[in-house]
Coordinates of N, CA, C and O and ligand atoms in Angstrom, one line a residue:
M1 N 30.4 93.2 75.6 CA 31.7 93.9 75.3 C 32.1 94.8 76.4 O 31.2 95.5 76.9
P2 N 33.3 94.6 76.9 CA 33.7 95.5 78.1 C 33.7 96.9 77.7 O 34.1 97.3 76.6
S3 N 33.3 97.7 78.7 CA 33.3 99.2 78.4 C 34.7 99.7 78.6 O 35.6 99.1 79.1
D4 N 34.9 100.9 78.1 CA 36.1 101.6 78.2 C 36.5 101.8 79.7 O 35.7 102.1 80.5
P5 N 37.8 101.7 80.0 CA 38.2 101.9 81.4 C 38.0 103.3 81.9 O 37.9 103.6 83.0
L6 N 37.9 104.3 80.9 CA 37.6 105.6 81.3 C 36.1 105.9 81.0 O 35.5 105.4 80.1
G7 N 35.5 106.6 82.0 CA 34.1 106.9 81.9 C 33.9 108.2 81.0 O 34.9 108.7 80.5
P8 N 32.7 108.6 80.8 CA 32.3 109.7 80.0 C 33.0 111.0 80.5 O 33.1 112.0 79.7
D9 N 33.3 111.1 81.8 CA 34.0 112.3 82.3 C 35.5 112.3 82.2 O 36.2 113.1 82.7
G10 N 36.0 111.2 81.6 CA 37.5 111.1 81.3 C 38.3 110.6 82.5 O 39.5 110.6 82.5
T11 N 37.6 110.2 83.6 CA 38.3 109.6 84.7 C 38.0 108.1 84.8 O 37.1 107.6 84.1
V12 N 38.8 107.4 85.6 CA 38.9 106.0 85.6 C 37.6 105.4 86.3 O 37.2 105.9 87.3
R13 N 37.1 104.3 85.7 CA 35.9 103.7 86.3 C 36.4 102.9 87.6 O 37.5 102.4 87.6
L14 N 35.5 102.8 88.5 CA 35.8 102.1 89.8 C 36.2 100.6 89.5 O 37.0 100.1 90.2
R15 N 35.6 100.0 88.5 CA 35.9 98.6 88.1 C 37.4 98.4 88.0 O 38.0 97.4 88.4
S16 N 38.1 99.4 87.5 CA 39.6 99.3 87.2 C 40.4 99.3 88.5 O 41.5 98.8 88.6
Y17 N 39.8 99.8 89.6 CA 40.5 99.9 90.9 C 40.2 98.6 91.7 O 40.9 98.4 92.7
Q18 N 39.2 97.9 91.4 CA 38.8 96.8 92.3 C 39.9 95.7 92.5 O 40.0 95.3 93.7
P19 N 40.7 95.4 91.5 CA 41.8 94.4 91.8 C 42.8 95.0 92.9 O 43.6 94.2 93.4
L20 N 42.8 96.3 93.1 CA 43.7 96.9 94.0 C 43.1 97.2 95.4 O 43.7 97.8 96.3
A21 N 41.9 96.6 95.6 CA 41.1 97.0 96.8 C 41.8 96.6 98.1 O 41.5 97.2 99.1
D22 N 42.7 95.6 98.0 CA 43.4 95.2 99.3 C 44.5 96.2 99.6 O 45.0 96.2 100.8
R23 N 45.0 97.0 98.7 CA 46.1 97.9 99.0 C 46.0 99.3 98.6 O 47.0 100.1 98.8
M24 N 44.9 99.7 98.1 CA 44.7 101.1 97.7 C 43.3 101.6 98.3 O 42.4 100.8 98.5
Y25 N 43.2 102.9 98.4 CA 41.9 103.4 98.8 C 41.8 104.8 98.2 O 42.8 105.4 97.7
F26 N 40.6 105.4 98.3 CA 40.4 106.8 97.8 C 40.5 107.8 99.0 O 40.0 107.5 100.1
S27 N 41.1 108.9 98.7 CA 41.3 109.9 99.7 C 41.1 111.3 99.1 O 41.3 111.5 98.0
G28 N 40.6 112.2 100.0 CA 40.4 113.5 99.5 C 40.2 114.4 100.8 O 40.5 114.0 101.9
S29 N 39.9 115.7 100.5 CA 39.6 116.6 101.6 C 38.6 117.6 101.3 O 38.3 117.9 100.1
C30 N 37.9 118.1 102.3 CA 36.9 119.1 102.1 C 37.5 120.4 101.8 O 38.3 120.9 102.6
P31 N 37.2 121.1 100.7 CA 37.8 122.4 100.4 C 37.3 123.5 101.4 O 38.1 124.4 101.6
A32 N 36.2 123.3 102.0 CA 35.7 124.3 102.9 C 36.3 124.2 104.3 O 36.7 125.2 104.9
C33 N 36.3 123.0 104.9 CA 36.8 122.9 106.3 C 38.1 122.0 106.4 O 38.6 121.8 107.5
E34 N 38.6 121.5 105.3 CA 39.9 120.8 105.3 C 39.8 119.5 106.0 O 40.9 118.9 106.2
R35 N 38.7 119.0 106.3 CA 38.5 117.7 106.9 C 39.0 116.6 105.9 O 38.6 116.7 104.7
G36 N 39.8 115.7 106.3 CA 40.3 114.6 105.4 C 39.2 113.6 105.3 O 38.5 113.3 106.3
V37 N 39.0 113.0 104.1 CA 38.0 112.0 103.9 C 38.6 110.8 103.2 O 39.5 111.0 102.4
T38 N 38.1 109.7 103.5 CA 38.5 108.5 102.8 C 37.4 107.5 102.5 O 36.4 107.5 103.2
V39 N 37.5 106.8 101.4 CA 36.5 105.8 101.0 C 37.3 104.6 100.5 O 38.1 104.8 99.6
G40 N 37.0 103.4 101.0 CA 37.6 102.2 100.5 C 37.1 102.0 99.1 O 36.0 102.5 98.7
I41 N 37.8 101.2 98.3 CA 37.4 101.0 96.9 C 36.1 100.2 96.8 O 35.2 100.6 96.1
E42 N 35.9 99.1 97.6 CA 34.7 98.4 97.6 C 33.5 99.3 98.2 O 32.4 99.2 97.7
A43 N 33.9 100.1 99.2 CA 32.9 101.0 99.7 C 32.4 102.0 98.7 O 31.2 102.4 98.6
A44 N 33.3 102.5 97.9 CA 33.0 103.4 96.8 C 32.0 102.8 95.8 O 31.1 103.4 95.4
V45 N 32.3 101.5 95.5 CA 31.4 100.8 94.6 C 30.0 100.7 95.2 O 29.0 101.0 94.5
D46 N 29.9 100.4 96.5 CA 28.7 100.3 97.2 C 28.0 101.7 97.2 O 26.8 101.8 96.9
L47 N 28.7 102.7 97.4 CA 28.1 104.1 97.5 C 27.6 104.5 96.1 O 26.5 105.1 96.1
M48 N 28.3 104.2 95.1 CA 27.9 104.6 93.7 C 26.9 103.6 93.1 O 26.2 104.0 92.1
G49 N 26.9 102.4 93.6 CA 25.9 101.4 93.1 C 26.3 100.8 91.8 O 25.5 100.0 91.2
S50 N 27.5 101.0 91.3 CA 28.0 100.5 90.1 C 29.5 100.5 90.0 O 30.1 101.5 90.3
V51 N 30.1 99.4 89.4 CA 31.5 99.5 89.2 C 31.8 100.3 87.9 O 33.0 100.6 87.7
E52 N 30.8 100.7 87.2 CA 31.1 101.5 86.0 C 31.1 103.0 86.3 O 31.6 103.8 85.5
A53 N 30.8 103.4 87.6 CA 30.9 104.8 88.0 C 32.4 105.1 88.0 O 33.3 104.2 88.2
T54 N 32.7 106.4 87.9 CA 34.2 106.8 87.8 C 34.6 107.4 89.1 O 33.7 107.9 89.9
I55 N 35.9 107.6 89.3 CA 36.4 108.2 90.5 C 36.0 109.7 90.5 O 35.7 110.3 91.5
G56 N 35.8 110.3 89.3 CA 35.4 111.7 89.1 C 33.9 111.8 89.6 O 33.6 112.8 90.3
Q57 N 33.1 110.9 89.2 CA 31.7 110.9 89.6 C 31.6 110.7 91.1 O 30.8 111.3 91.8
L58 N 32.4 109.8 91.7 CA 32.4 109.6 93.1 C 32.7 110.9 93.9 O 32.0 111.3 94.8
G59 N 33.8 111.6 93.5 CA 34.1 112.9 94.1 C 33.0 113.9 94.1 O 32.8 114.6 95.1
R60 N 32.3 113.9 93.0 CA 31.2 114.9 92.8 C 30.0 114.6 93.6 O 29.2 115.4 94.0
R61 N 29.9 113.3 94.0 CA 28.7 112.9 94.8 C 29.0 113.0 96.3 O 28.0 113.0 97.1
L62 N 30.2 113.1 96.7 CA 30.5 113.1 98.1 C 30.3 114.4 98.8 O 30.7 115.5 98.2
V63 N 29.8 114.4 100.0 CA 29.5 115.6 100.8 C 30.2 115.4 102.1 O 30.1 114.4 102.8
C64 N 30.8 116.5 102.6 CA 31.5 116.5 103.9 C 30.5 116.3 105.1 O 29.5 117.0 105.1
R65 N 30.8 115.4 106.0 CA 30.0 115.2 107.1 C 30.1 116.3 108.2 O 29.3 116.5 109.0
G66 N 31.2 117.0 108.1 CA 31.5 118.1 109.0 C 30.7 119.3 108.7 O 30.0 119.9 109.5
C67 N 30.8 119.8 107.4 CA 30.2 121.1 107.1 C 29.2 121.0 105.9 O 28.6 122.0 105.6
G68 N 29.0 119.8 105.3 CA 28.1 119.7 104.2 C 28.7 120.2 102.9 O 27.9 120.2 101.9
G69 N 29.9 120.6 102.9 CA 30.5 121.0 101.6 C 30.8 119.9 100.6 O 30.9 118.7 101.0
R70 N 30.9 120.3 99.4 CA 31.2 119.3 98.4 C 32.7 118.9 98.4 O 33.5 119.8 98.5
I71 N 33.0 117.6 98.3 CA 34.4 117.2 98.3 C 35.1 117.5 96.9 O 36.1 118.1 96.9
G72 N 34.4 117.1 95.9 CA 34.9 117.4 94.5 C 35.9 116.5 93.9 O 35.6 115.9 92.9
A73 N 37.1 116.3 94.5 CA 38.1 115.4 93.9 C 38.6 114.4 94.9 O 39.0 114.8 96.0
M74 N 38.7 113.2 94.4 CA 39.4 112.2 95.2 C 40.6 111.7 94.5 O 40.7 111.7 93.3
Q75 N 41.6 111.2 95.2 CA 42.7 110.6 94.6 C 43.0 109.2 95.2 O 42.4 108.9 96.2
V76 N 43.8 108.4 94.5 CA 44.1 107.1 94.9 C 45.3 107.1 95.8 O 46.3 107.7 95.4
M77 N 45.2 106.4 96.9 CA 46.3 106.4 97.9 C 46.6 104.9 98.2 O 45.8 104.0 98.2
A78 N 47.9 104.7 98.5 CA 48.3 103.3 98.9 C 48.1 103.1 100.4 O 48.3 104.0 101.2
D79 N 47.6 101.9 100.7 CA 47.5 101.5 102.1 C 48.9 101.1 102.5 O 49.5 100.2 102.1
S80 N 49.4 101.9 103.5 CA 50.9 101.8 103.8 C 51.0 100.8 105.0 O 52.2 100.6 105.5
R81 N 50.0 100.2 105.4 CA 50.1 99.2 106.5 C 50.9 98.0 106.1 O 50.9 97.6 104.9
T82 N 51.5 97.3 107.0 CA 52.1 96.0 106.7 C 51.1 95.0 106.3 O 49.9 95.1 106.8
P83 N 51.5 93.9 105.6 CA 50.5 92.9 105.3 C 49.9 92.2 106.6 O 48.8 91.9 106.6
E84 N 50.7 92.1 107.6 CA 50.2 91.5 108.8 C 49.2 92.4 109.5 O 48.1 91.9 109.9
T85 N 49.4 93.7 109.4 CA 48.4 94.6 110.0 C 47.1 94.6 109.2 O 46.0 94.6 109.7
R86 N 47.3 94.6 107.8 CA 46.1 94.5 107.0 C 45.3 93.2 107.2 O 44.1 93.3 107.3
E87 N 46.0 92.1 107.4 CA 45.4 90.9 107.7 C 44.5 91.0 109.0 O 43.4 90.5 109.1
R88 N 45.1 91.6 110.0 CA 44.5 91.7 111.3 C 43.3 92.7 111.3 O 42.3 92.4 111.9
E89 N 43.5 93.8 110.6 CA 42.5 94.9 110.7 C 41.5 94.9 109.6 O 40.5 95.6 109.6
G90 N 41.8 94.2 108.5 CA 40.9 94.2 107.4 C 41.2 95.4 106.5 O 42.1 96.2 106.7
R91 N 40.4 95.5 105.4 CA 40.6 96.6 104.5 C 40.3 97.9 105.2 O 39.4 98.1 105.9
L92 N 41.2 98.8 104.9 CA 41.0 100.2 105.4 C 41.1 101.1 104.3 O 41.7 100.9 103.3
P93 N 40.6 102.3 104.4 CA 39.7 102.6 105.5 C 38.2 102.4 105.1 O 37.9 102.2 104.0
E94 N 37.4 102.3 106.1 CA 36.0 102.4 105.9 C 35.7 103.8 105.3 O 36.5 104.7 105.3
T95 N 34.5 104.0 105.0 CA 34.1 105.4 104.6 C 34.1 106.3 105.8 O 33.5 106.0 106.8
V96 N 35.0 107.3 105.7 CA 35.2 108.2 106.8 C 35.0 109.6 106.4 O 35.5 110.1 105.4
G97 N 34.1 110.3 107.1 CA 34.0 111.8 106.9 C 33.1 112.3 105.8 O 32.9 113.5 105.7
V98 N 32.5 111.3 105.1 CA 31.7 111.8 103.9 C 30.4 111.0 103.9 O 30.3 109.9 104.4
R99 N 29.4 111.6 103.2 CA 28.2 110.8 102.8 C 28.0 111.1 101.3 O 28.7 112.0 100.8
V100 N 27.1 110.4 100.8 CA 26.8 110.6 99.3 C 25.6 111.5 99.2 O 24.6 111.4 99.9
R101 N 25.7 112.5 98.3 CA 24.6 113.4 98.0 C 23.5 112.7 97.3 O 23.8 111.9 96.4
E102 N 22.3 112.9 97.7 CA 21.2 112.3 97.0 C 21.0 112.8 95.6 O 21.3 113.9 95.3
Ligands
ZN201 ZN1 33.8 120.3 105.4

């Protein structure tokens, strides 16, 4: 039986974003140093180890590579590149500026 699209924390599970992986990605910023951070949708699944993880859980696991601060909240952003550029460069962005807290 498929699970609810919302996880226990009330935010959307990564599984729901997977069909959008070619044109959307997750974006956020470090509250401490204001560094911008990005995580591709498939990269987020890899980081969390499950498509059932939520975007809320993702944000809480992410740590700024610049200062070690907690990121906290991620939002969904549209990949604004043209289809031709996407084709040439592949999915963007890779995981930038963050690591996952153990
Ligand atoms: Zn930071």
